Coordinates of C-alpha atoms and ligand atoms in Angstrom, one line a residue:
M251 CA -7.5 44.1 -38.7
K252 CA -4.3 46.0 -38.7
R253 CA -1.3 44.1 -39.6
S254 CA 2.2 45.4 -39.0
G255 CA 5.0 44.7 -41.4
G256 CA 5.6 41.8 -43.7
S257 CA 3.1 39.7 -45.5
E258 CA 1.5 36.6 -44.0
S259 CA 3.3 34.3 -46.3
E260 CA 6.6 36.0 -45.7
K261 CA 6.2 35.5 -42.0
R262 CA 5.1 32.0 -42.5
R263 CA 8.2 31.3 -44.6
K264 CA 10.5 32.9 -42.1
R265 CA 8.9 31.0 -39.2
R266 CA 9.2 27.7 -41.0
R267 CA 12.9 28.3 -41.7
L268 CA 13.6 29.1 -38.1
L269 CA 11.6 26.2 -36.8
Q270 CA 13.5 23.9 -39.1
E271 CA 16.7 25.3 -37.8
L272 CA 15.6 24.8 -34.3
G273 CA 14.7 21.2 -34.9
D274 CA 13.8 19.3 -31.8
Q275 CA 15.8 21.5 -29.6
R276 CA 14.5 23.8 -27.0
I277 CA 15.7 27.4 -26.8
P278 CA 17.3 28.1 -23.4
F279 CA 15.7 30.5 -21.0
L280 CA 16.9 31.9 -17.7
G281 CA 15.1 32.5 -14.5
P282 CA 16.4 34.4 -11.5
S283 CA 18.4 31.5 -10.1
D284 CA 20.4 31.0 -13.2
H285 CA 23.8 32.6 -13.7
G286 CA 23.7 35.2 -16.3
F287 CA 20.1 36.1 -15.5
Q288 CA 20.8 39.7 -14.5
Q289 CA 23.1 40.2 -17.4
L290 CA 20.6 38.8 -19.9
W291 CA 17.9 41.1 -18.4
E292 CA 20.2 44.1 -18.8
T293 CA 21.3 43.3 -22.3
S294 CA 18.3 41.8 -24.0
Y295 CA 15.3 42.7 -21.8
S296 CA 16.2 46.2 -20.6
G297 CA 12.7 47.5 -21.3
L298 CA 11.4 45.3 -18.5
A299 CA 11.2 46.8 -15.1
L300 CA 10.0 45.3 -11.9
R301 CA 8.5 47.0 -8.9
R302 CA 8.2 44.7 -5.9
S303 CA 5.1 44.5 -3.9
C304 CA 6.8 45.9 -0.8
S305 CA 7.4 49.2 -2.5
L306 CA 3.8 50.0 -3.1
P307 CA 1.6 51.6 -0.5
E308 CA -0.1 49.0 1.6
E309 CA -3.4 50.7 1.5
L310 CA -3.2 50.6 -2.3
H311 CA -2.6 46.8 -2.2
G312 CA -5.6 46.4 0.1
R313 CA -7.9 48.4 -2.0
V314 CA -6.8 46.9 -5.3
E315 CA -7.1 43.4 -4.0
A316 CA -10.6 44.1 -2.6
A317 CA -11.6 45.6 -5.9
L318 CA -10.5 42.6 -7.9
L319 CA -12.3 40.3 -5.5
T320 CA -15.4 42.4 -5.8
L321 CA -15.3 42.3 -9.6
R322 CA -14.8 38.5 -9.5
Q323 CA -17.6 38.0 -7.1
R324 CA -20.0 40.1 -9.3
G325 CA -19.2 37.9 -12.2
C326 CA -17.5 40.7 -14.2
F327 CA -14.7 38.5 -15.4
L328 CA -15.7 36.8 -18.6
R329 CA -13.9 34.8 -21.2
D330 CA -13.9 36.6 -24.6
L331 CA -15.0 34.9 -27.7
V332 CA -12.4 36.3 -29.9
K333 CA -11.4 35.6 -33.5
V334 CA -8.0 34.3 -34.5
R335 CA -7.2 33.6 -38.1
D336 CA -10.9 33.4 -38.9
R337 CA -11.6 31.1 -36.0
D338 CA -13.7 31.7 -33.0
V339 CA -11.9 31.0 -29.8
F340 CA -12.5 31.5 -26.1
T341 CA -9.7 33.2 -24.2
A342 CA -8.3 31.0 -21.4
V343 CA -8.3 33.9 -19.0
S344 CA -11.4 35.8 -18.1
R345 CA -11.3 39.5 -18.6
V346 CA -12.9 42.8 -18.0
L347 CA -11.9 46.2 -19.2
L348 CA -11.9 49.3 -17.0
G349 CA -10.9 52.7 -18.0
Q350 CA -11.7 56.2 -19.0
P351 CA -15.4 56.5 -19.6
G352 CA -16.3 56.0 -23.3
T353 CA -13.1 54.4 -24.2
T354 CA -12.8 51.0 -25.9
Y355 CA -10.0 48.6 -26.5
R356 CA -9.8 46.4 -29.5
Y357 CA -8.0 43.1 -29.7
L358 CA -8.4 40.0 -31.8
D359 CA -11.4 41.4 -33.6
T360 CA -13.1 42.2 -30.4
R361 CA -13.9 45.6 -29.1
L362 CA -14.1 45.7 -25.3
F363 CA -16.0 48.6 -23.8
T364 CA -14.8 50.1 -20.6
I365 CA -16.6 49.9 -17.3
P366 CA -15.7 53.5 -16.4
W367 CA -13.4 54.0 -13.6
H368 CA -14.3 56.7 -11.1
A369 CA -11.9 59.4 -10.9
D370 CA -13.4 61.4 -8.1
D371 CA -15.9 61.3 -5.3
Q372 CA -18.8 62.2 -7.4
R373 CA -19.8 58.7 -7.8
G374 CA -21.5 57.9 -11.1
T375 CA -24.9 56.4 -11.1
C376 CA -23.9 53.7 -13.6
C377 CA -23.1 51.1 -11.0
D378 CA -23.7 50.3 -7.3
P379 CA -21.4 51.5 -4.5
D380 CA -19.3 48.3 -4.3
L381 CA -18.5 48.3 -8.0
S382 CA -18.0 52.0 -7.9
A383 CA -15.4 51.6 -5.1
A384 CA -13.7 48.8 -7.1
C385 CA -13.5 51.0 -10.1
K386 CA -12.1 53.8 -8.1
A387 CA -9.4 51.6 -6.5
L388 CA -8.2 50.6 -10.0
W389 CA -8.2 54.2 -11.0
E390 CA -6.0 54.9 -8.1
L391 CA -3.7 52.1 -9.1
N392 CA -3.7 53.6 -12.6
C393 CA -2.6 57.0 -11.2
F394 CA 0.1 55.3 -9.3
F395 CA 1.4 53.7 -12.5
C396 CA 1.0 56.9 -14.6
S397 CA 3.2 58.6 -12.1
D398 CA 5.6 55.8 -11.5
V399 CA 6.4 54.5 -14.9
G400 CA 7.8 57.7 -16.3
H401 CA 9.0 59.0 -13.0
R402 CA 12.3 57.2 -12.7
K403 CA 15.6 57.2 -14.4
E404 CA 16.0 54.4 -16.8
G405 CA 16.4 51.1 -15.1
D406 CA 15.9 52.5 -11.6
V407 CA 13.1 50.3 -10.6
F408 CA 14.4 47.0 -11.6
K409 CA 18.0 47.7 -10.9
Q410 CA 17.1 48.0 -7.3
C411 CA 15.0 45.0 -7.5
R412 CA 17.6 42.9 -9.4
K413 CA 20.1 43.7 -6.8
E414 CA 17.7 42.4 -4.3
L415 CA 17.0 39.4 -6.4
V416 CA 20.6 38.6 -6.8
G417 CA 21.1 39.1 -3.1
A418 CA 18.3 36.7 -2.4
I419 CA 19.6 34.1 -4.7
E420 CA 23.2 34.4 -3.5
S421 CA 22.1 34.1 0.0
K422 CA 20.3 30.9 -1.1
P423 CA 17.6 31.1 1.4
S424 CA 18.1 27.7 2.7
V425 CA 15.2 28.0 5.2
E426 CA 13.1 26.9 2.3
G427 CA 15.2 23.8 1.9
D428 CA 14.6 23.4 -1.7
T429 CA 16.8 20.7 -2.9
E430 CA 15.7 20.9 -6.4
S431 CA 17.1 24.3 -6.8
K432 CA 20.6 22.8 -6.8
D433 CA 19.8 20.2 -9.3
S434 CA 18.5 22.8 -11.6
E435 CA 21.9 24.4 -11.8
E436 CA 22.9 21.6 -14.0
S437 CA 20.4 22.4 -16.6
K438 CA 21.3 26.0 -16.9
P439 CA 21.9 27.1 -20.5
S440 CA 25.0 28.8 -19.4
D441 CA 26.4 25.5 -18.4
D442 CA 26.0 23.9 -21.7
G443 CA 29.4 24.7 -22.9
G444 CA 28.2 27.2 -25.4
D445 CA 25.6 25.0 -26.9
S446 CA 23.0 27.6 -26.2
E447 CA 24.9 29.8 -28.5
S448 CA 25.8 27.4 -31.2
K449 CA 22.5 25.7 -31.6
Q450 CA 20.6 28.8 -32.2
S451 CA 20.2 30.9 -35.2
E452 CA 17.7 33.0 -36.8
E453 CA 14.4 31.9 -35.5
G454 CA 11.2 33.5 -36.2
E455 CA 8.1 33.4 -34.5
T456 CA 8.5 29.9 -33.3
E457 CA 5.4 30.3 -31.2
S458 CA 3.5 31.0 -34.2
K459 CA 3.7 27.6 -35.6
H460 CA 0.4 27.0 -34.0
S461 CA -0.8 30.5 -34.4
E462 CA 0.6 32.0 -37.5
D463 CA -0.9 35.4 -36.9
W464 CA 0.5 35.6 -33.5
D465 CA 3.4 37.9 -34.1
I466 CA 1.3 40.3 -36.1
E467 CA -2.1 40.0 -34.6
S468 CA -0.5 40.2 -31.2
K469 CA -2.2 40.1 -28.0
H470 CA -4.0 37.0 -26.9
S471 CA -4.7 34.4 -29.4
E472 CA -5.9 30.9 -29.7
E473 CA -2.9 30.1 -27.6
E474 CA -5.1 30.6 -24.7
G475 CA -6.1 27.3 -23.5
P476 CA -9.4 25.8 -22.9
S477 CA -11.2 25.4 -19.7
S478 CA -14.4 24.4 -17.9
K479 CA -17.5 24.0 -19.8
Q480 CA -16.2 25.1 -23.1
D481 CA -13.3 22.7 -23.1
A482 CA -14.8 20.2 -25.4
A483 CA -15.8 22.7 -28.0
W484 CA -12.5 24.5 -27.7
E485 CA -10.5 21.4 -28.1
S486 CA -12.4 20.1 -31.0
R487 CA -11.6 23.3 -32.8
H488 CA -8.1 23.4 -31.7
S489 CA -6.9 19.9 -31.8
D490 CA -4.4 20.9 -34.5
E491 CA -2.9 23.7 -32.4
M492 CA -3.0 21.6 -29.3
G493 CA -1.0 19.0 -31.2
D494 CA 1.5 21.6 -32.1
M495 CA 1.6 22.9 -28.6
K496 CA 2.6 19.6 -27.1
P497 CA 6.1 19.7 -25.7
K498 CA 8.6 18.0 -27.9
Q499 CA 9.7 14.6 -26.7
T500 CA 13.3 14.6 -27.9
E501 CA 15.2 16.7 -25.6
L502 CA 18.6 15.2 -26.0
G503 CA 21.3 17.7 -26.2
S504 CA 19.0 20.5 -25.3
P505 CA 20.4 22.5 -22.5
T506 CA 17.0 23.3 -21.3
G507 CA 15.6 20.0 -21.8
S508 CA 15.6 19.2 -18.2
K509 CA 14.5 22.6 -17.2
Q510 CA 10.9 21.8 -17.4
H511 CA 11.4 19.0 -14.9
S512 CA 13.3 21.2 -12.6
E513 CA 10.8 23.9 -12.1
G514 CA 11.6 23.5 -8.5
K515 CA 14.5 25.7 -9.0
H516 CA 12.2 28.5 -9.6
T517 CA 10.2 27.6 -6.6
G518 CA 13.4 27.5 -4.7
W519 CA 14.1 31.0 -5.6
K520 CA 13.1 33.4 -2.9
H521 CA 12.4 37.1 -2.9
R522 CA 12.9 37.4 0.8
P523 CA 16.3 37.6 2.3
A524 CA 17.3 34.7 4.5
G525 CA 16.2 35.4 7.9
S526 CA 12.8 36.7 7.0
T527 CA 11.0 33.7 8.2
E528 CA 7.6 34.8 8.9
T529 CA 6.0 33.2 5.9
E530 CA 7.7 30.0 6.7
T531 CA 6.6 29.9 10.3
T532 CA 3.0 30.7 9.6
G533 CA 2.9 28.8 6.3
L534 CA 0.8 31.6 5.0
G535 CA 1.4 33.8 2.0
P536 CA 1.6 37.5 2.5
Q537 CA -2.0 38.0 1.5
E538 CA -3.3 36.0 4.4
K539 CA -1.3 38.0 6.9
P540 CA -2.7 40.8 9.0
V541 CA -1.5 44.1 7.6
A542 CA 0.9 44.9 10.4
E543 CA 2.5 41.6 10.2
L544 CA 2.7 41.8 6.5
K545 CA 4.4 45.1 6.7
H546 CA 6.9 43.7 9.1
S547 CA 7.6 40.7 7.0
L548 CA 8.3 42.9 4.0
S549 CA 10.3 45.5 5.9
G550 CA 13.4 43.3 6.0
Y551 CA 13.2 43.3 2.3
H552 CA 12.6 46.8 1.4
I553 CA 14.4 48.3 -1.5
E554 CA 16.5 51.3 -0.7
D555 CA 14.6 53.5 -3.0
E556 CA 14.6 57.2 -3.4
D557 CA 10.8 57.1 -3.6
E558 CA 10.4 54.8 -0.8
D559 CA 9.0 57.2 1.7
Q560 CA 6.6 58.7 -0.7
L561 CA 5.4 55.4 -1.9
S562 CA 4.8 53.7 1.4
G563 CA 3.7 56.8 3.2
Q564 CA 0.1 58.0 3.5
G565 CA 0.6 61.2 1.6
C566 CA 1.0 60.0 -1.9
S567 CA -0.3 63.1 -3.6
H568 CA -0.5 61.4 -6.9
L569 CA -3.0 59.0 -5.4
N570 CA -5.4 61.8 -4.5
P571 CA -8.7 60.6 -5.8
A572 CA -10.0 64.1 -6.2
K573 CA -7.9 64.5 -9.3
T574 CA -9.6 63.6 -12.4
S575 CA -6.6 63.1 -14.6
C576 CA -3.5 61.2 -13.7
P577 CA -0.1 62.9 -13.4
G578 CA 2.9 61.8 -15.2
P579 CA 3.8 61.4 -18.9
A580 CA 2.1 58.0 -19.4
Q581 CA -1.6 58.4 -19.6
F582 CA -2.8 54.9 -19.2
N583 CA -6.4 55.2 -20.3
V584 CA -7.5 51.6 -19.8
T585 CA -6.7 48.5 -17.8
L586 CA -7.5 45.1 -19.0
L587 CA -8.0 42.9 -16.0
N588 CA -7.3 39.2 -16.3
Y589 CA -8.3 36.4 -14.0
M590 CA -7.6 32.7 -14.1
D591 CA -7.9 29.9 -11.6
P592 CA -5.6 27.1 -12.9
A593 CA -7.5 24.6 -10.8
A594 CA -10.6 25.2 -12.9
M595 CA -8.8 24.7 -16.2
S596 CA -8.8 21.1 -17.4
Q597 CA -5.9 21.7 -19.7
L598 CA -3.4 24.4 -20.2
K599 CA -1.0 24.4 -23.0
E600 CA 2.7 23.9 -22.4
E601 CA 5.0 26.6 -23.5
P602 CA 6.3 24.9 -26.6
Y603 CA 9.6 26.6 -27.5
Y604 CA 11.5 27.0 -24.3
G605 CA 9.8 24.5 -22.1
M606 CA 8.8 27.2 -19.6
G607 CA 5.7 25.4 -18.4
K608 CA 2.0 25.9 -18.6
M609 CA 0.8 29.0 -20.2
A610 CA -2.2 31.0 -19.1
V611 CA -1.7 33.5 -21.9
G612 CA 0.4 32.5 -24.9
W613 CA 3.1 34.4 -26.6
H614 CA 2.0 37.8 -27.9
H615 CA 2.6 41.4 -28.4
D616 CA 0.0 43.7 -26.8
E617 CA -1.9 45.3 -29.6
N618 CA -3.8 48.5 -30.1
L619 CA -1.4 50.6 -28.1
V620 CA 0.0 54.0 -28.7
S621 CA 3.4 53.4 -30.3
L622 CA 6.2 53.0 -27.8
S623 CA 3.8 53.5 -24.9
P624 CA 4.5 51.5 -21.7
V625 CA 2.4 48.8 -20.2
A626 CA 2.1 48.5 -16.4
V627 CA 1.0 45.3 -14.7
Y628 CA -0.2 44.6 -11.2
S629 CA -0.2 40.9 -10.3
Y630 CA -2.3 39.5 -7.5
S631 CA -2.2 35.8 -6.8
C632 CA -4.8 34.6 -4.3
H633 CA -3.3 32.0 -1.9
D634 CA -5.1 28.9 -1.0
D635 CA -5.4 28.8 2.8
D636 CA -5.7 25.0 2.9
K637 CA -2.7 24.4 0.8
A638 CA -0.8 27.0 2.7
G639 CA -1.6 25.2 5.9
V640 CA -0.2 22.0 4.7
S641 CA 3.0 23.2 3.3
S642 CA 4.4 24.9 6.2
E643 CA 7.9 24.3 5.2
E644 CA 7.8 26.1 1.9
G645 CA 6.3 29.4 1.4
P646 CA 3.3 28.9 -0.7
A647 CA 4.0 32.2 -2.5
E648 CA 7.1 30.8 -4.0
K649 CA 5.8 27.3 -4.7
G650 CA 4.0 27.3 -8.0
C651 CA 4.6 30.9 -8.5
W652 CA 3.1 32.7 -11.5
R653 CA 5.7 33.9 -13.9
I654 CA 5.9 36.2 -16.9
G655 CA 7.9 34.8 -19.8
L656 CA 9.7 37.0 -22.4
K657 CA 11.3 36.4 -25.6
V658 CA 12.9 38.4 -28.4
A659 CA 10.6 38.3 -31.4
W660 CA 12.0 36.4 -34.4
D661 CA 15.1 35.3 -32.5
I662 CA 16.3 31.9 -31.5
H663 CA 19.8 33.2 -30.3
T664 CA 18.7 35.0 -27.3
P665 CA 17.6 33.0 -24.3
G666 CA 14.2 33.6 -23.0
L667 CA 13.6 35.1 -19.6
T668 CA 11.2 34.2 -16.9
L669 CA 10.3 36.4 -14.0
P670 CA 8.4 35.0 -11.1
L671 CA 5.9 37.3 -9.6
Q672 CA 4.8 37.3 -6.0
S673 CA 1.4 38.7 -5.1
G674 CA 1.4 42.5 -5.4
D675 CA 4.5 42.6 -7.6
C676 CA 4.3 44.9 -10.6
Y677 CA 6.2 45.0 -13.8
Y678 CA 6.5 47.5 -16.6
M679 CA 7.1 46.9 -20.2
R680 CA 8.8 50.1 -21.5
D681 CA 10.4 51.6 -24.5
D682 CA 9.9 49.3 -27.5
L683 CA 9.9 46.1 -25.4
N684 CA 6.4 45.2 -26.5
R685 CA 7.3 45.7 -30.2
T686 CA 10.6 43.9 -30.2
H687 CA 9.7 41.2 -27.7
Q688 CA 6.8 39.0 -27.0
H689 CA 5.5 38.0 -23.6
C690 CA 3.5 35.2 -22.2
V691 CA 2.0 34.4 -18.8
L692 CA 3.0 31.1 -17.1
A693 CA 0.5 29.8 -14.7
G694 CA 1.2 29.2 -11.1
D695 CA -0.8 27.0 -8.7
S696 CA -3.1 29.7 -7.3
A697 CA -5.9 31.7 -8.9
R698 CA -4.4 35.0 -10.0
F699 CA -5.5 38.4 -11.2
S700 CA -3.6 40.9 -13.2
S701 CA -4.4 44.5 -14.0
T702 CA -2.7 45.5 -17.2
H703 CA -2.6 49.3 -17.7
R704 CA -2.3 50.5 -21.2
V705 CA -2.3 53.6 -23.4
A706 CA -4.9 52.3 -25.8
E707 CA -4.7 53.8 -29.3
C708 CA -8.2 55.1 -29.4
S709 CA -8.2 57.7 -32.1
T710 CA -11.1 55.8 -33.6
G711 CA -12.1 54.0 -30.3
T712 CA -13.9 56.5 -28.1
L713 CA -17.6 57.2 -27.9
D714 CA -16.9 60.9 -28.6
Y715 CA -15.2 59.9 -31.8
I716 CA -18.0 57.7 -33.1
Q717 CA -20.7 60.2 -32.1
S718 CA -18.9 62.9 -34.0
R719 CA -18.7 60.6 -37.0
C720 CA -22.4 60.0 -36.8
R721 CA -23.1 63.7 -36.7
E722 CA -21.0 64.1 -39.7
A723 CA -22.9 61.6 -41.7
L724 CA -26.3 62.8 -40.5
S725 CA -25.5 66.3 -41.6
N726 CA -26.3 65.1 -45.1
L727 CA -29.8 64.2 -44.1
S728 CA -32.4 67.0 -44.4
T729 CA -35.9 66.8 -43.1
D730 CA -38.6 69.1 -44.3
P731 CA -40.1 70.6 -41.1
E732 CA -43.5 70.9 -42.7
T733 CA -43.9 67.5 -44.5
G734 CA -41.3 65.5 -42.6
T735 CA -40.0 64.4 -45.9
H736 CA -36.4 63.3 -45.9
S737 CA -33.8 64.1 -48.6
L738 CA -30.0 64.0 -49.0
L739 CA -28.2 67.3 -49.2
S740 CA -25.3 66.2 -51.3
L741 CA -25.4 63.5 -53.9
L742 CA -21.7 63.6 -54.7
P743 CA -20.4 60.0 -54.9
A744 CA -17.3 60.8 -52.8
T745 CA -19.4 62.4 -50.1
L746 CA -21.9 59.6 -50.1
Q747 CA -19.2 57.0 -50.0
G748 CA -17.8 58.6 -46.9
Y749 CA -21.1 58.5 -45.2
E750 CA -21.8 54.9 -46.1
E751 CA -18.5 54.1 -44.6
I752 CA -19.5 55.8 -41.4
H753 CA -22.7 53.7 -41.6
N754 CA -20.7 50.5 -41.7
E755 CA -18.3 51.7 -39.0
V756 CA -21.1 52.4 -36.5
E757 CA -22.9 49.2 -37.3
F758 CA -19.9 46.8 -37.3
E759 CA -17.4 48.4 -35.1
W760 CA -19.8 49.5 -32.4
L761 CA -23.3 48.1 -32.4
R762 CA -22.6 44.6 -33.4
Q763 CA -19.4 44.5 -31.4
Y764 CA -21.3 45.6 -28.4
W765 CA -24.2 43.2 -28.7
F766 CA -22.0 40.3 -29.7
Q767 CA -20.8 40.4 -26.1
G768 CA -24.4 39.9 -24.9
Q769 CA -25.7 41.6 -21.8
R770 CA -22.3 41.7 -20.2
Y771 CA -22.0 45.5 -20.1
T772 CA -25.5 46.3 -18.9
R773 CA -25.4 43.6 -16.3
F774 CA -22.8 45.4 -14.2
C775 CA -23.0 49.0 -15.2
S776 CA -25.4 51.0 -17.2
W777 CA -22.9 53.5 -18.6
W778 CA -23.1 52.2 -22.2
A779 CA -26.8 51.6 -22.4
R780 CA -27.9 55.1 -23.4
P781 CA -25.0 55.9 -25.7
M782 CA -25.7 52.6 -27.5
E783 CA -29.3 53.4 -27.9
Q784 CA -28.4 56.7 -29.4
L785 CA -25.9 55.2 -31.7
E786 CA -28.5 52.7 -32.9
N787 CA -30.9 55.6 -33.5
D788 CA -28.3 57.4 -35.6
W789 CA -27.6 54.2 -37.4
R790 CA -31.3 53.8 -38.2
E791 CA -31.2 57.3 -39.8
M792 CA -28.3 56.1 -41.9
E793 CA -30.4 53.2 -43.1
L794 CA -32.8 55.9 -44.3
M795 CA -29.9 57.7 -46.0
T796 CA -29.0 54.6 -47.8
Q797 CA -32.5 54.1 -48.9
L798 CA -32.5 57.7 -50.3
F799 CA -29.2 57.0 -51.9
L800 CA -30.7 53.9 -53.6
A801 CA -33.7 55.9 -54.7
A802 CA -31.4 58.5 -56.3
V803 CA -29.5 55.8 -58.1
E804 CA -32.7 54.1 -59.4
E805 CA -34.2 57.4 -60.5
E806 CA -34.5 57.6 -64.2
G807 CA -33.6 60.7 -66.2
Q808 CA -30.4 61.6 -64.4
P809 CA -27.2 62.2 -66.2
E810 CA -25.8 58.7 -67.0
E811 CA -22.2 59.4 -65.8
G812 CA -23.2 60.7 -62.4
R813 CA -25.6 57.8 -61.9
R814 CA -23.1 55.2 -62.8
E815 CA -20.6 56.5 -60.3
M816 CA -23.3 56.7 -57.6
A817 CA -24.4 53.1 -58.4
E818 CA -20.8 51.8 -58.1
T819 CA -20.3 53.6 -54.8
L820 CA -23.5 52.2 -53.5
L821 CA -22.8 48.8 -54.7
T822 CA -19.5 48.7 -52.9
A823 CA -20.9 49.9 -49.7
L824 CA -23.8 47.4 -49.8
T825 CA -21.7 44.5 -50.7
D826 CA -19.4 45.3 -47.9
R827 CA -22.3 45.6 -45.5
Q828 CA -23.9 42.4 -46.6
Q829 CA -20.6 40.5 -46.1
H830 CA -20.0 41.9 -42.7
R831 CA -23.5 41.2 -41.6
Q832 CA -23.0 37.6 -42.6
T833 CA -19.7 37.4 -40.7
W834 CA -21.4 38.7 -37.6
R835 CA -24.3 36.3 -38.0
D836 CA -21.9 33.4 -38.2
R837 CA -20.0 34.6 -35.2
C838 CA -23.2 34.9 -33.2
H839 CA -24.3 31.5 -34.2
S840 CA -21.1 29.6 -33.9
S841 CA -21.0 26.4 -32.0
L842 CA -18.9 28.1 -29.3
A843 CA -21.4 30.9 -28.9
Q844 CA -24.0 28.3 -28.3
T845 CA -22.2 27.1 -25.2
L846 CA -22.6 30.4 -23.4
P847 CA -25.4 31.0 -20.8
P848 CA -28.2 33.3 -22.0
E849 CA -26.9 36.5 -20.4
E850 CA -23.5 36.1 -22.1
A851 CA -24.7 34.8 -25.4
P852 CA -24.1 36.9 -28.4
V853 CA -27.0 39.0 -29.7
D854 CA -27.2 39.5 -33.4
R855 CA -28.3 43.1 -33.2
P856 CA -29.5 45.0 -35.1
F857 CA -31.7 42.4 -36.7
W858 CA -35.1 42.9 -38.1
A859 CA -37.7 41.1 -40.2
D860 CA -38.3 42.0 -43.8
D861 CA -41.8 43.2 -43.0
D862 CA -40.7 45.5 -40.2
P863 CA -42.4 48.8 -41.0
S864 CA -40.0 50.9 -39.0
M865 CA -37.0 49.9 -41.1
P866 CA -36.4 51.5 -44.5
L867 CA -34.3 48.7 -45.9
P868 CA -34.3 45.0 -45.4
F869 CA -31.7 43.3 -43.3
D870 CA -30.7 41.0 -46.1
L871 CA -29.4 43.2 -48.9
A872 CA -29.1 40.5 -51.6
D873 CA -32.1 41.8 -53.6
I874 CA -31.0 45.4 -53.5
I875 CA -27.5 44.4 -54.5
N876 CA -28.9 42.5 -57.5
R877 CA -31.0 45.5 -58.4
V878 CA -28.0 47.8 -58.4
E879 CA -25.9 45.3 -60.2
S880 CA -28.4 44.9 -63.0
L881 CA -28.8 48.6 -63.3
L882 CA -25.1 48.9 -63.8
W883 CA -25.2 46.3 -66.5
R884 CA -27.9 48.1 -68.3
M885 CA -25.9 51.3 -68.4
Ligands
LIG151 O1 -1.2 38.9 -16.6 C1 -0.1 39.4 -17.0 O2 0.9 39.5 -16.3 C2 0.0 39.9 -18.4 C3 -1.2 39.6 -19.2 C4 -1.0 40.0 -20.6 O3 0.0 39.8 -21.2 C5 -2.1 40.7 -21.3 O4 -3.2 40.8 -20.7 O5 -1.9 41.2 -22.4
LIG152 FE1 0.1 41.1 -22.8

């Protein structure tokens, strides 16, 4: 796995030092109702941009929401059994990857394969019409983001929205009657007489005290909490981290110590201007409203935006589904969809450093992205009709709102930032925000989806890429058309080494990654079935090539020097292969893997018995490795 900058131990040291310095104190964080929020956003989180729900075309909301519900209903959302610091862990959120056909996205030692989105009306035959429509809707959303994220002048989107936020806060939408919001003023870091400044110093990855790889490994880690049926297994493996994650008890002197208990102030914060009372009177969140009503309820809150007409109008040319590629400079090629219903989670971890609340996704950087590329996120929280009916006084959308948390990496000076998201809100992480900052997702009360659009760095992550690699390797295999006898064209060690590496790449980065995720891909969509079969056929030919390589090494009467070099090359490749096979076997047979239902259970494939006549070499390479080793000793 790629690691960026600094050694493990250096980071651990740095982290420890900063944690020591922080002691029992919490780092302050600001939400929209805190003084200084806007300024903090501008000065320390300027790469974050927000686009409110109301400024997206309603049709798009409708299609995207329907798509997400379809995908959920089909069971497409699954928790990933990822690897963090050599441990197998289930992600707390369930996920599915959509994107350009043949693209993959790799995170935490897991390669996700896209369900292809459908860019035009020529519907693929890989999935049924409902799924196909869902994929298309997310492609449309992707086009919207491609166009929107690079479209505006710096800061445009959120400046407008912040103005709106501040307006909403200043007008203290008392219709909501949230008394807690006042109390929370007392716990603002800015009210602590400068303590927020003085108590902080060079932190580090505080979050990483329970996940030391977090800052480097990025993306989701073990921080993702347990849930449902895997809880017990998860907890037993993570009791140490869970211990670490527990909020600290000593809060004295911490300006944010009481913040956690005053989450109401966030719930008291309203996006709507005072006077927009529809949600209150109906007690329903926007999602439950008829479209016309929704439009009306949002209209009082529209941002005065140069693109407003274009965005809310019918004629969004950039949404034209007939186009196969998206306009705009940001070419998001995948979206990783997340889903979590907090009610189904028996235990979510508390955000440990700021006291921000329960985390659905722990602190991380998004990994495997093109450097400096933006990330665009659509947030959809499903409102619970029953609850909404009961709490007619408070808009359910604000109560128990989902929030995104941000922090500056390796920094305990700068307060964290939380941004509540109402259903349909979108946010962008631009410039180097993802590199310099980390983000987490703080769970609200309702079930929630997000669609996170990314420019995946896929120079070695597309089907085209791996197919061309396979062709390259197989170009060294010659078959006599008359006898069918196989031979290797080149026996140069450097050449053979390259081809053995391709052999390992296709086996471990593609075949085993794919089958480890069980039947999940073929269950919903047949797109990958045939390519995977082809890759497996290519790989089998490469097994034959390795066998020929071994035969050449073991052949007597060759010049000693050349043979030694060949044997060493082969030994390295085989040892590597043997180790990786064992790692994948272990992953497939881990106790967590056993908890999965058959259709999701990892498959250890390719696997074959020693006496399988169709396979040129055994699965277990121990004997061959011994043979090559002793041959080298004898030389
Ligand atoms: O759900 C979100 O808003 C963001 C999720 C996230 O950070 C991720 O998937 O990497
Ligand atoms: Fe993320």
